[in-house]
Short mmCIF file of C-alpha atoms in Angstrom, two decimals:
data_model
loop_
_atom_site.label_atom_id
_atom_site.label_comp_id
_atom_site.label_asym_id
_atom_site.label_seq_id
_atom_site.Cartn_x
_atom_site.Cartn_y
_atom_site.Cartn_z
CA GLU A 1 -2.84 11.33 -17.38
CA VAL A 2 -3.30 11.02 -13.63
CA GLN A 3 0.09 10.50 -12.04
CA LEU A 4 1.67 10.36 -8.59
CA VAL A 5 5.43 10.86 -8.55
CA GLN A 6 7.33 10.14 -5.36
CA SER A 7 10.68 11.35 -4.13
CA GLY A 8 13.76 9.18 -4.45
CA ALA A 9 15.25 6.46 -2.29
CA GLU A 10 16.68 7.40 1.09
CA VAL A 11 19.35 5.85 3.31
CA LYS A 12 19.25 7.03 6.90
CA LYS A 13 20.64 6.11 10.30
CA PRO A 14 18.48 5.21 13.31
CA GLY A 15 17.40 8.30 15.17
CA GLU A 16 17.48 10.57 12.12
CA SER A 17 14.46 12.39 10.72
CA LEU A 18 13.03 12.12 7.22
CA LYS A 19 10.30 13.59 5.01
CA ILE A 20 9.31 11.97 1.72
CA SER A 21 6.96 13.39 -0.86
CA CYS A 22 4.29 12.49 -3.39
CA LYS A 23 3.38 14.96 -6.16
CA GLY A 24 0.10 14.61 -8.01
CA SER A 25 -0.58 15.73 -11.55
CA GLY A 26 -3.27 15.37 -14.19
CA TYR A 27 -6.19 15.95 -11.82
CA ASN A 28 -7.50 18.38 -9.19
CA PHE A 29 -5.19 17.45 -6.32
CA THR A 30 -7.37 19.13 -3.68
CA ASN A 31 -10.43 16.98 -4.44
CA TYR A 32 -9.00 13.53 -3.75
CA TRP A 33 -7.55 11.84 -0.69
CA ILE A 34 -3.93 10.64 -0.71
CA ALA A 35 -3.07 7.46 1.21
CA TRP A 36 0.34 6.33 2.39
CA VAL A 37 0.96 2.57 2.32
CA ARG A 38 3.91 0.70 3.82
CA GLN A 39 5.41 -2.48 2.41
CA ARG A 40 8.20 -4.00 4.46
CA PRO A 41 10.69 -6.25 2.64
CA GLY A 42 8.95 -9.39 1.43
CA LYS A 43 5.75 -8.45 3.25
CA GLY A 44 2.25 -7.19 2.46
CA LEU A 45 0.61 -3.79 2.22
CA GLU A 46 -0.37 -1.70 5.25
CA CYS A 47 -2.33 1.56 5.02
CA MET A 48 -0.75 4.11 7.36
CA GLY A 49 -3.24 6.91 6.91
CA ILE A 50 -4.90 9.28 4.48
CA ILE A 51 -5.05 13.02 3.95
CA TYR A 52 -7.46 15.28 2.08
CA PRO A 53 -5.28 18.07 0.66
CA GLY A 54 -8.25 20.39 0.24
CA ASP A 55 -8.52 20.98 4.00
CA SER A 56 -5.68 18.78 5.36
CA ASP A 57 -8.16 16.48 7.11
CA THR A 58 -5.90 13.58 8.15
CA ARG A 59 -6.86 10.14 9.42
CA TYR A 60 -4.31 7.69 10.76
CA ASN A 61 -4.49 3.94 11.04
CA PRO A 62 -4.33 3.44 14.83
CA SER A 63 -1.23 1.27 14.37
CA PHE A 64 0.66 4.26 12.95
CA GLN A 65 -0.78 7.09 15.05
CA GLY A 66 2.06 8.96 16.73
CA GLN A 67 4.71 7.13 14.69
CA VAL A 68 4.55 9.30 11.56
CA THR A 69 3.11 12.61 10.40
CA ILE A 70 1.14 12.99 7.18
CA SER A 71 0.78 16.44 5.66
CA ALA A 72 0.08 18.17 2.35
CA ASP A 73 0.79 21.42 0.55
CA LYS A 74 -2.04 21.95 -1.91
CA SER A 75 -0.30 24.93 -3.48
CA ILE A 76 2.26 22.57 -5.00
CA ASN A 77 0.07 19.45 -5.27
CA THR A 78 2.27 17.50 -2.88
CA ALA A 79 1.65 15.19 0.06
CA TYR A 80 4.27 14.23 2.61
CA LEU A 81 5.11 11.47 5.04
CA GLN A 82 7.59 12.23 7.78
CA TRP A 83 9.38 10.67 10.70
CA SER A 84 11.06 12.53 13.56
CA THR A 85 13.05 9.52 14.80
CA LEU A 86 13.65 6.66 12.40
CA LYS A 87 14.09 3.06 13.51
CA ALA A 88 15.50 0.08 11.67
CA SER A 89 11.97 -1.33 11.54
CA ASP A 90 10.93 1.64 9.36
CA THR A 91 12.92 0.11 6.50
CA ALA A 92 10.33 -0.40 3.76
CA ILE A 93 8.95 0.81 0.47
CA TYR A 94 6.38 3.54 0.99
CA TYR A 95 3.70 4.11 -1.63
CA CYS A 96 1.27 6.93 -2.01
CA ALA A 97 -2.04 6.25 -3.72
CA ARG A 98 -5.07 8.32 -4.70
CA HIS A 99 -8.42 7.68 -3.05
CA THR A 100 -11.64 9.10 -4.42
CA PRO A 101 -14.02 10.52 -1.78
CA GLY A 102 -16.92 8.14 -1.22
CA ALA A 103 -15.13 5.35 -3.08
CA PHE A 104 -13.47 2.30 -1.64
CA TRP A 105 -10.33 1.75 -3.69
CA PHE A 106 -6.90 3.25 -4.36
CA ASP A 107 -5.91 4.22 -7.89
CA PRO A 108 -3.40 5.10 -9.17
CA TRP A 109 -0.33 4.42 -7.05
CA GLY A 110 3.00 6.20 -6.99
CA GLN A 111 6.18 4.39 -7.95
CA GLY A 112 7.21 3.93 -4.32
CA THR A 113 10.03 5.33 -2.18
CA LEU A 114 12.52 2.90 -0.65
CA VAL A 115 13.57 3.98 2.83
CA THR A 116 16.53 2.12 4.33
CA VAL A 117 17.37 2.72 7.98
CA SER A 118 20.67 1.19 9.01
CA SER A 119 23.57 2.05 11.23
CA SER B 1 -9.05 -4.79 14.51
CA TYR B 2 -10.51 -6.06 11.25
CA GLU B 3 -8.58 -8.75 9.41
CA LEU B 4 -8.64 -10.07 5.85
CA THR B 5 -7.22 -13.55 5.28
CA GLN B 6 -5.83 -14.80 1.96
CA PRO B 7 -4.08 -18.08 1.09
CA PRO B 8 -0.32 -17.46 0.85
CA SER B 9 -0.08 -19.14 -2.54
CA VAL B 10 -2.17 -20.43 -5.44
CA SER B 11 -0.89 -22.35 -8.45
CA VAL B 12 -2.57 -22.64 -11.82
CA SER B 13 -1.71 -24.06 -15.24
CA PRO B 14 -1.70 -21.71 -18.23
CA GLY B 15 -5.15 -21.39 -19.75
CA GLN B 16 -6.90 -22.62 -16.61
CA THR B 17 -8.97 -20.65 -14.09
CA ALA B 18 -7.37 -19.30 -10.93
CA SER B 19 -9.43 -18.35 -7.89
CA ILE B 20 -8.01 -16.34 -5.00
CA THR B 21 -10.12 -15.94 -1.88
CA CYS B 22 -10.21 -13.23 0.77
CA SER B 23 -12.05 -13.88 4.03
CA GLY B 24 -13.26 -11.41 6.63
CA ASP B 25 -16.13 -11.02 9.04
CA LYS B 26 -19.22 -9.98 7.07
CA LEU B 27 -16.97 -8.98 4.16
CA GLY B 28 -19.97 -9.28 1.85
CA ASN B 29 -21.41 -6.17 3.54
CA LYS B 30 -18.39 -4.15 2.47
CA TYR B 31 -16.88 -3.37 -0.94
CA ALA B 32 -13.78 -5.38 -1.83
CA SER B 33 -11.00 -4.26 -4.12
CA TRP B 34 -8.14 -6.30 -5.59
CA TYR B 35 -4.62 -5.24 -6.54
CA GLN B 36 -1.98 -6.97 -8.64
CA GLN B 37 1.67 -6.42 -7.76
CA LYS B 38 4.48 -7.77 -9.93
CA PRO B 39 8.05 -7.95 -8.59
CA GLY B 40 9.64 -4.53 -8.30
CA GLN B 41 6.46 -2.72 -9.34
CA SER B 42 3.73 -0.74 -7.62
CA PRO B 43 0.32 -2.30 -6.99
CA VAL B 44 -2.25 -1.95 -9.76
CA LEU B 45 -6.01 -1.94 -9.20
CA VAL B 46 -7.63 -4.85 -11.06
CA ILE B 47 -11.08 -5.06 -9.42
CA TYR B 48 -13.04 -2.46 -7.47
CA GLN B 49 -16.49 -2.38 -5.87
CA ASP B 50 -16.46 -6.21 -5.73
CA THR B 51 -16.97 -6.83 -9.45
CA ARG B 52 -15.93 -3.84 -11.54
CA ARG B 53 -12.88 -3.73 -13.79
CA PRO B 54 -10.93 -0.51 -14.36
CA SER B 55 -10.34 0.40 -17.97
CA GLY B 56 -7.35 -1.44 -19.37
CA ILE B 57 -7.78 -4.50 -17.17
CA PRO B 58 -8.43 -7.64 -19.27
CA GLU B 59 -11.87 -9.23 -19.19
CA ARG B 60 -10.37 -12.44 -17.82
CA PHE B 61 -10.25 -10.73 -14.41
CA SER B 62 -13.50 -10.87 -12.45
CA GLY B 63 -14.62 -10.60 -8.84
CA SER B 64 -17.39 -11.57 -6.47
CA ASN B 65 -18.19 -10.92 -2.83
CA SER B 66 -20.76 -12.60 -0.60
CA GLY B 67 -21.05 -13.68 2.99
CA ASN B 68 -17.58 -13.66 4.49
CA THR B 69 -15.61 -14.21 1.29
CA ALA B 70 -14.54 -12.17 -1.70
CA THR B 71 -13.05 -13.99 -4.66
CA LEU B 72 -10.82 -12.86 -7.51
CA THR B 73 -11.14 -15.10 -10.55
CA ILE B 74 -8.75 -15.12 -13.47
CA SER B 75 -10.09 -17.07 -16.45
CA GLY B 76 -7.70 -18.37 -19.07
CA THR B 77 -4.73 -17.46 -16.88
CA GLN B 78 -1.65 -16.28 -18.74
CA ALA B 79 1.99 -16.32 -17.72
CA MET B 80 1.87 -12.51 -17.42
CA ASP B 81 -0.68 -12.88 -14.61
CA GLU B 82 1.93 -14.37 -12.29
CA ALA B 83 2.10 -11.85 -9.42
CA ASP B 84 1.09 -11.13 -5.86
CA TYR B 85 -2.57 -10.25 -5.36
CA TYR B 86 -3.98 -8.29 -2.45
CA CYS B 87 -7.60 -7.79 -1.39
CA GLN B 88 -8.63 -4.62 0.41
CA ALA B 89 -11.70 -3.33 2.24
CA TRP B 90 -12.61 -0.59 4.69
CA ASP B 91 -13.56 -1.00 8.33
CA SER B 92 -14.12 1.80 10.82
CA ASN B 93 -12.70 4.37 8.40
CA THR B 94 -9.48 2.39 8.06
CA ALA B 95 -8.32 0.66 4.88
CA VAL B 96 -7.36 -2.95 5.52
CA PHE B 97 -5.36 -5.20 3.18
CA GLY B 98 -5.20 -8.95 3.11
CA GLY B 99 -1.80 -10.59 3.56
CA GLY B 100 -1.44 -11.25 -0.15
CA THR B 101 -1.48 -14.33 -2.37
CA LYS B 102 1.36 -15.33 -4.67
CA LEU B 103 -0.11 -16.64 -7.92
CA THR B 104 2.19 -19.03 -9.74
CA VAL B 105 1.44 -19.98 -13.33
CA LEU B 106 3.13 -23.27 -14.17
#
């Protein structure tokens, strides 16, 4: 079974750093893109960027360029999303999702990681 | 930047047909996907490549895409279909989502 399992919920203060993870299993992790998607409370879905773990080719949505860093460690089938300086506006659920090269959809999705940034 | 527009809400009676639209410039020239998200759960792909259903998705879910509008149609809507639905397409190597539509079955 193809599965993406994300790290647990985080509570952080503004200005702190954070790295969350997404571990793939049940498929060849290096051959599929991983996307990170933000969902702010009560709001819609926003694609932040995608990474190809095979060669770490990374493409950011212009709205998120410079705000976060997406990375991957193919040796442990894990993708990451990190912030160097969190803001209250980063409070959201973050999903990872698999994207097949040459395809146009995301499937499956991870269970989501709730990040709460509050003083 | 590219935008996809969905109605905020759609209501349907059980057993009837629900249609959710997604509008974008020349959307018919792109592939549209649709996701279902129930409260507290992750999104689930229900339609991809405009009209195709992933395995496990009921036949009552169907899709179309032409001109500037993609449409998700749910025939014989059931109470379990009550959820938020999001359309998605690609533009300039960036994935774009619609704002979402809350489907109420009443």
